[in-house]
XYZ file of C-alpha atoms in Angstrom:
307
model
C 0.000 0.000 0.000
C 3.069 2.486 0.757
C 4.737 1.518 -2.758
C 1.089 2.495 -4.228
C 1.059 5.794 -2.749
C 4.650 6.656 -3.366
C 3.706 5.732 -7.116
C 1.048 8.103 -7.178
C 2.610 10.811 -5.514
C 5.470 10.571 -8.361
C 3.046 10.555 -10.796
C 1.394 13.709 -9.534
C 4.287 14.954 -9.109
C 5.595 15.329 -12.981
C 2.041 15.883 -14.536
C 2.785 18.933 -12.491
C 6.293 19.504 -14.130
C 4.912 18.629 -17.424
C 1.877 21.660 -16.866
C 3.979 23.558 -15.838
C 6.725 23.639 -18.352
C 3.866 23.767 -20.773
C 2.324 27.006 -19.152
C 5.730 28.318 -19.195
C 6.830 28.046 -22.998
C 3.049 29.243 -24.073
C 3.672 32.485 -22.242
C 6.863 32.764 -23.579
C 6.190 32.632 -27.294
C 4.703 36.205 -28.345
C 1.234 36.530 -29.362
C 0.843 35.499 -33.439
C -0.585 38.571 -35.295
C -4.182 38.585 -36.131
C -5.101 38.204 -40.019
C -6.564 42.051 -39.784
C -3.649 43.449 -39.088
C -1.517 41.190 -41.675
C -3.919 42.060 -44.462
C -3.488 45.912 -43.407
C 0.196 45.926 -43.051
C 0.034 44.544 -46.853
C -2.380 47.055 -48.519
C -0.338 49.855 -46.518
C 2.835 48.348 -48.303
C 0.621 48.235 -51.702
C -0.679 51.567 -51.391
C 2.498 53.233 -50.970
C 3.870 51.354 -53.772
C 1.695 52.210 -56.220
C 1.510 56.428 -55.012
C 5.492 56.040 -55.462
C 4.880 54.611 -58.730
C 2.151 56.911 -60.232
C 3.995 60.141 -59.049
C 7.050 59.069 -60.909
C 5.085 57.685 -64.427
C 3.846 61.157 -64.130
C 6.761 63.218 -63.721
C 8.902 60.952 -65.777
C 6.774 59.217 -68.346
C 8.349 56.094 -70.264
C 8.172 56.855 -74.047
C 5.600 54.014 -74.620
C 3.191 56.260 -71.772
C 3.420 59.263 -74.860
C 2.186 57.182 -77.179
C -0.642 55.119 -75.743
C -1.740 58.449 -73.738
C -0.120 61.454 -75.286
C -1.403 64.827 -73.768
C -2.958 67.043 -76.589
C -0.837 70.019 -77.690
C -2.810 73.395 -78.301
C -3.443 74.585 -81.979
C -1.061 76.236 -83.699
C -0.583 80.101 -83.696
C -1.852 82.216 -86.302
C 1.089 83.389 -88.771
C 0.412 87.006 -87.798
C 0.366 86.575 -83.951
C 3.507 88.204 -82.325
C 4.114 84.964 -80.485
C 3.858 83.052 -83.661
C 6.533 85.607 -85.155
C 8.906 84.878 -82.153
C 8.755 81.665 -82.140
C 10.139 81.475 -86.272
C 12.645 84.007 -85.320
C 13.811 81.131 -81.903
C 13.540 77.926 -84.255
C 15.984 80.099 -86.967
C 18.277 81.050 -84.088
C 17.967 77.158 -82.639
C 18.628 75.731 -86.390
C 21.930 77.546 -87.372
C 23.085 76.429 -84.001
C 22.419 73.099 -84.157
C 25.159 71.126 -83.432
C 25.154 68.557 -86.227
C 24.711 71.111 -88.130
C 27.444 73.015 -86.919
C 29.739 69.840 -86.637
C 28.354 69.293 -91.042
C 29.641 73.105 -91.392
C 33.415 72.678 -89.858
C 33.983 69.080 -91.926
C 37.204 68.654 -93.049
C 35.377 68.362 -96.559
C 33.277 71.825 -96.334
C 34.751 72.703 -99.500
C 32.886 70.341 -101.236
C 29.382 71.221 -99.898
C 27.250 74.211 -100.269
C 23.757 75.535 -98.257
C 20.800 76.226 -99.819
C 17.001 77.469 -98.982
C 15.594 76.038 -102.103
C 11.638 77.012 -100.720
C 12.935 80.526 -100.961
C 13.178 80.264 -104.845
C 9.502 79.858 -105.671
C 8.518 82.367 -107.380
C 5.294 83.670 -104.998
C 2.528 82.758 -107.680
C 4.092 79.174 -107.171
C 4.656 79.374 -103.593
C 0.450 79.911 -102.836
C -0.272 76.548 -104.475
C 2.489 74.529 -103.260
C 1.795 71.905 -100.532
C 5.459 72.139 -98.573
C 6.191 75.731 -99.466
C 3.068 77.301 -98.978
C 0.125 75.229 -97.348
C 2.228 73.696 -94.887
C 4.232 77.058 -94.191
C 3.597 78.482 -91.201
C 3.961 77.822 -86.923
C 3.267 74.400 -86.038
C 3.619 73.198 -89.258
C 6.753 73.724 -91.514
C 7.822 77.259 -89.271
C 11.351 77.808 -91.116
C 12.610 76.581 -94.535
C 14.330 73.619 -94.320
C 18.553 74.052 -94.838
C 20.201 72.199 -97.472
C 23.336 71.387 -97.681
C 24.746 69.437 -100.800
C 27.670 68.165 -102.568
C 28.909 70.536 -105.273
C 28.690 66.745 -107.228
C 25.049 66.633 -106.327
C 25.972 62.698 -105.026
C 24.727 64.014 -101.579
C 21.888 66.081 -99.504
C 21.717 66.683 -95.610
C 18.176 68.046 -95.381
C 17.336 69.717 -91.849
C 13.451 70.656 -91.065
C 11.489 71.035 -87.928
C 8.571 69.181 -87.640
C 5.591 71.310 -85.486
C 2.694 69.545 -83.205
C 0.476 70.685 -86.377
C 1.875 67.547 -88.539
C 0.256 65.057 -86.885
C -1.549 61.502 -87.451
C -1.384 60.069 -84.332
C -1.339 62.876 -81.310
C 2.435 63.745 -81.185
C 3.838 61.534 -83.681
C 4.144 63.285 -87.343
C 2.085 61.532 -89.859
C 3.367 59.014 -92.013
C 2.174 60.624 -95.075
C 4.018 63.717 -94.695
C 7.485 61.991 -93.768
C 6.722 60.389 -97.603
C 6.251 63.706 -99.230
C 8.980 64.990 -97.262
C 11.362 62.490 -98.266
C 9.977 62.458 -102.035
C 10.609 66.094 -102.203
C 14.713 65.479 -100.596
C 14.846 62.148 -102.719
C 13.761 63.744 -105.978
C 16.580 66.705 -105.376
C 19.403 64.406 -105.615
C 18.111 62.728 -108.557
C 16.614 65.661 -111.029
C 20.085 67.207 -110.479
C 21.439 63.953 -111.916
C 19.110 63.683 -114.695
C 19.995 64.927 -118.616
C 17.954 68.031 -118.519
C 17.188 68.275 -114.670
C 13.882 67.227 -115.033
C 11.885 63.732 -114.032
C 9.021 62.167 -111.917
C 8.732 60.001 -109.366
C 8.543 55.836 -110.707
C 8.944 54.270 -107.752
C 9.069 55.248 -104.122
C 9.977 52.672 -101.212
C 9.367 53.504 -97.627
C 10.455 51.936 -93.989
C 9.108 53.544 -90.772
C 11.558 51.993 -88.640
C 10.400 54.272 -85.134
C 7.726 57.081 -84.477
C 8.851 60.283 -85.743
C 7.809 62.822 -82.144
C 6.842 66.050 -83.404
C 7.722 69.841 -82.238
C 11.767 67.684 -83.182
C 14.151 69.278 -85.779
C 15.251 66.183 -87.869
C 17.835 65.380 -90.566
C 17.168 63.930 -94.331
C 20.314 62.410 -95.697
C 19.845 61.144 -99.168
C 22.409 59.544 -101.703
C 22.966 59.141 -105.294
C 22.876 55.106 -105.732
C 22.725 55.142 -110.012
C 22.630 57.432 -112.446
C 21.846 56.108 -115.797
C 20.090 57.703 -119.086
C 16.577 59.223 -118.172
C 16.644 57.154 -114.745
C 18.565 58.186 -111.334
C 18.196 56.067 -108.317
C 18.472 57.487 -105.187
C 18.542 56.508 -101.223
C 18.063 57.946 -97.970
C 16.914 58.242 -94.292
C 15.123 60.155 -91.543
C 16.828 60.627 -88.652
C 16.435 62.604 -85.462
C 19.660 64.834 -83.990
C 20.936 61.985 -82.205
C 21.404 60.081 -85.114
C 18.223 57.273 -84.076
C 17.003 56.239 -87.714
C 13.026 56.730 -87.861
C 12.810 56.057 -91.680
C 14.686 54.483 -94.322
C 13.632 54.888 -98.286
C 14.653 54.562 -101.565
C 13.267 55.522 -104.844
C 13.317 55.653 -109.177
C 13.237 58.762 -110.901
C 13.044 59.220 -114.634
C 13.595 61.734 -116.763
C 10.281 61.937 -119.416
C 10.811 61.951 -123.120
C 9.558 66.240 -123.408
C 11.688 66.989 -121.005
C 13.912 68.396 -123.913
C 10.950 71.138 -124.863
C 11.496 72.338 -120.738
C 14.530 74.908 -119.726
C 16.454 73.702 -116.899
C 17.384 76.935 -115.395
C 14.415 78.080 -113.862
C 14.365 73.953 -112.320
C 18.549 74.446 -111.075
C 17.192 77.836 -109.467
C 14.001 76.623 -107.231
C 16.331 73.438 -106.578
C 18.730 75.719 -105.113
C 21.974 75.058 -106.872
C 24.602 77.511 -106.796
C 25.624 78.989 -110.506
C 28.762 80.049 -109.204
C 31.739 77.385 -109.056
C 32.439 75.957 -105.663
C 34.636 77.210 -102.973
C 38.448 76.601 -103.687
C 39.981 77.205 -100.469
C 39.394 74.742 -97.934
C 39.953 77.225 -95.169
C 36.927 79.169 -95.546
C 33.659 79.019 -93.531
C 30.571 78.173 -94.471
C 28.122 81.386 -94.502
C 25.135 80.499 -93.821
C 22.076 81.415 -96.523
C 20.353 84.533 -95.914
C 16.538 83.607 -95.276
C 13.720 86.272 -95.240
C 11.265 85.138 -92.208
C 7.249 86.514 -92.208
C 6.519 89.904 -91.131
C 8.311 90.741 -87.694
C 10.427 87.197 -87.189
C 12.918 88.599 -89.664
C 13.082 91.557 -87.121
C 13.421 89.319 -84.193
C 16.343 87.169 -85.387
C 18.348 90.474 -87.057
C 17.974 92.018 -83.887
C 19.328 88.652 -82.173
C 22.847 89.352 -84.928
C 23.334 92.580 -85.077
């Protein structure tokens, strides 16, 4: 009977170890978080995440963000608005210091290129029912005359225009349509100067948009002499932006027609913008660049500007 009791007394004895060893590592362990609490700690995290993330789309936009949501521009100014008439006179200022251009200007080779305005050299009566020269003329559109400059071999044109918000398909990205007329009008330079009698029609014209073209951008048509043969000249080129990013790439056929004979090629060599004098013979010389006449008060603006 002893044994029995000492038995149960031991037994009692580490049940109330056990408990209590149990009691003591629940009260150590801290309490788990409740699933409230987790689910708010994570749509706090979220939250702040995505405030971070919109705030920075919006001050730094990826390019893609222009194009699937581009912010519409205002229309352009009238011609005769006096903020229309500074801002021809700041893109003339912003062109003849563009550094390409200037870089184009101090080549070792300058001696073998000249600059031209050839919109200049419509004759007015011409000008009105032109679609480059005279519709399109104007802020927001085609604001300046596009520069030429060109190999006194006529193998070679560096075209540079500014393309305004006015141009557009798609909301700030030029329209397609106009890059082809543009680059028929650059192509078909090169090739009526290599023609018989400086005089031919577009055959064939290829074109490759190879990136959007953003408006309110100055940009740079280079075009190329490929073959000139007979009545036909075949010519190259490309659109490209200042920092050299190819946006278009064409190529095209040109031929001379049979009356082109009956047509004088003087008054074409003149609106082209070919120089009748010879070219420059000594190397050391700098390029001047061609005097342009700008609308109304913008000539004022950008004399004023170089005195």
């Amino acid at each position: 009977m002893f044994s029995n009791a000492l038995r149960r007394q031991v037994a009692g004895a580490v049940r109330r170890r056990a408990a209590s060893a149990r009691y003591s590592s629940t009260s150590a362990t801290p309490n788990a978080p409740s699933p409230f609490w987790r689910n708010f700690k994570l749509l706090s995290g979220a939250s702040t995440i995505a405030a971070v993330s919109y705030y920075l789309g919006a001050l730094y936009p990826p390019e893609f963000a222009h194009l699937l949501s581009p912010r519409t521009a205002p229309p352009p100014l009238h011609p005769d608005d006096p903020a229309a008439l500074a801002h021809i006179a700041e893109l003339e200022e912003e062109l003849q210091h563009l550094p390409l251009l200037v870089a184009h200007r101090a080549r070792e080779d300058r001696d073998e290129w000249y600059e031209a305005r050839p919109y200049l050299n419509l004759p007015e009566e011409r000008r009105v029912n032109s679609l480059t020269a005279g519709t399109l003329k104007g802020p927001g559109k085609l604001a300046v005359p596009p520069l030429v400059r060109a190999r006194h071999d006529a193998k070679e044109n560096w075209i540079f225009i500014h393309v305004g918000r006015a141009l557009c398909g798609h909301e700030g990205v030029i329209h397609g349509g106009l890059l082809a007329t543009l680059l028929d009008e650059s192509l078909a330079r090169v090739a009526l100067l290599n023609l018989p009698d400086k005089v031919g029609v577009t055959a064939n014209l290829n074109i490759n948009y190879r990136a959007p073209t953003r408006a309110h951008q100055w940009i740079v048509l280079k075009v190329k002499l490929d073959e000139a043969q007979g009545r036909k000249s075949r010519v190259s080129g490309t659109v490209e932006d200042m920092s050299g990013n190819v946006l278009v790439e064409s190529n095209a056929l040109f031929v001379q027609p049979r009356y082109a004979k009956l047509l004088g090629s003087t008054a074409v060599r003149h609106m082209l913008g070919e120089p009748s004098q010879p070219k420059q013979s000594d190397p050391s010389e700098t390029v001047a660049p061609v005097p342009v006449k700008l609308p109304g008060g913008a000539q004022t603006l950008v004399d004023s500007k170089n005195p």
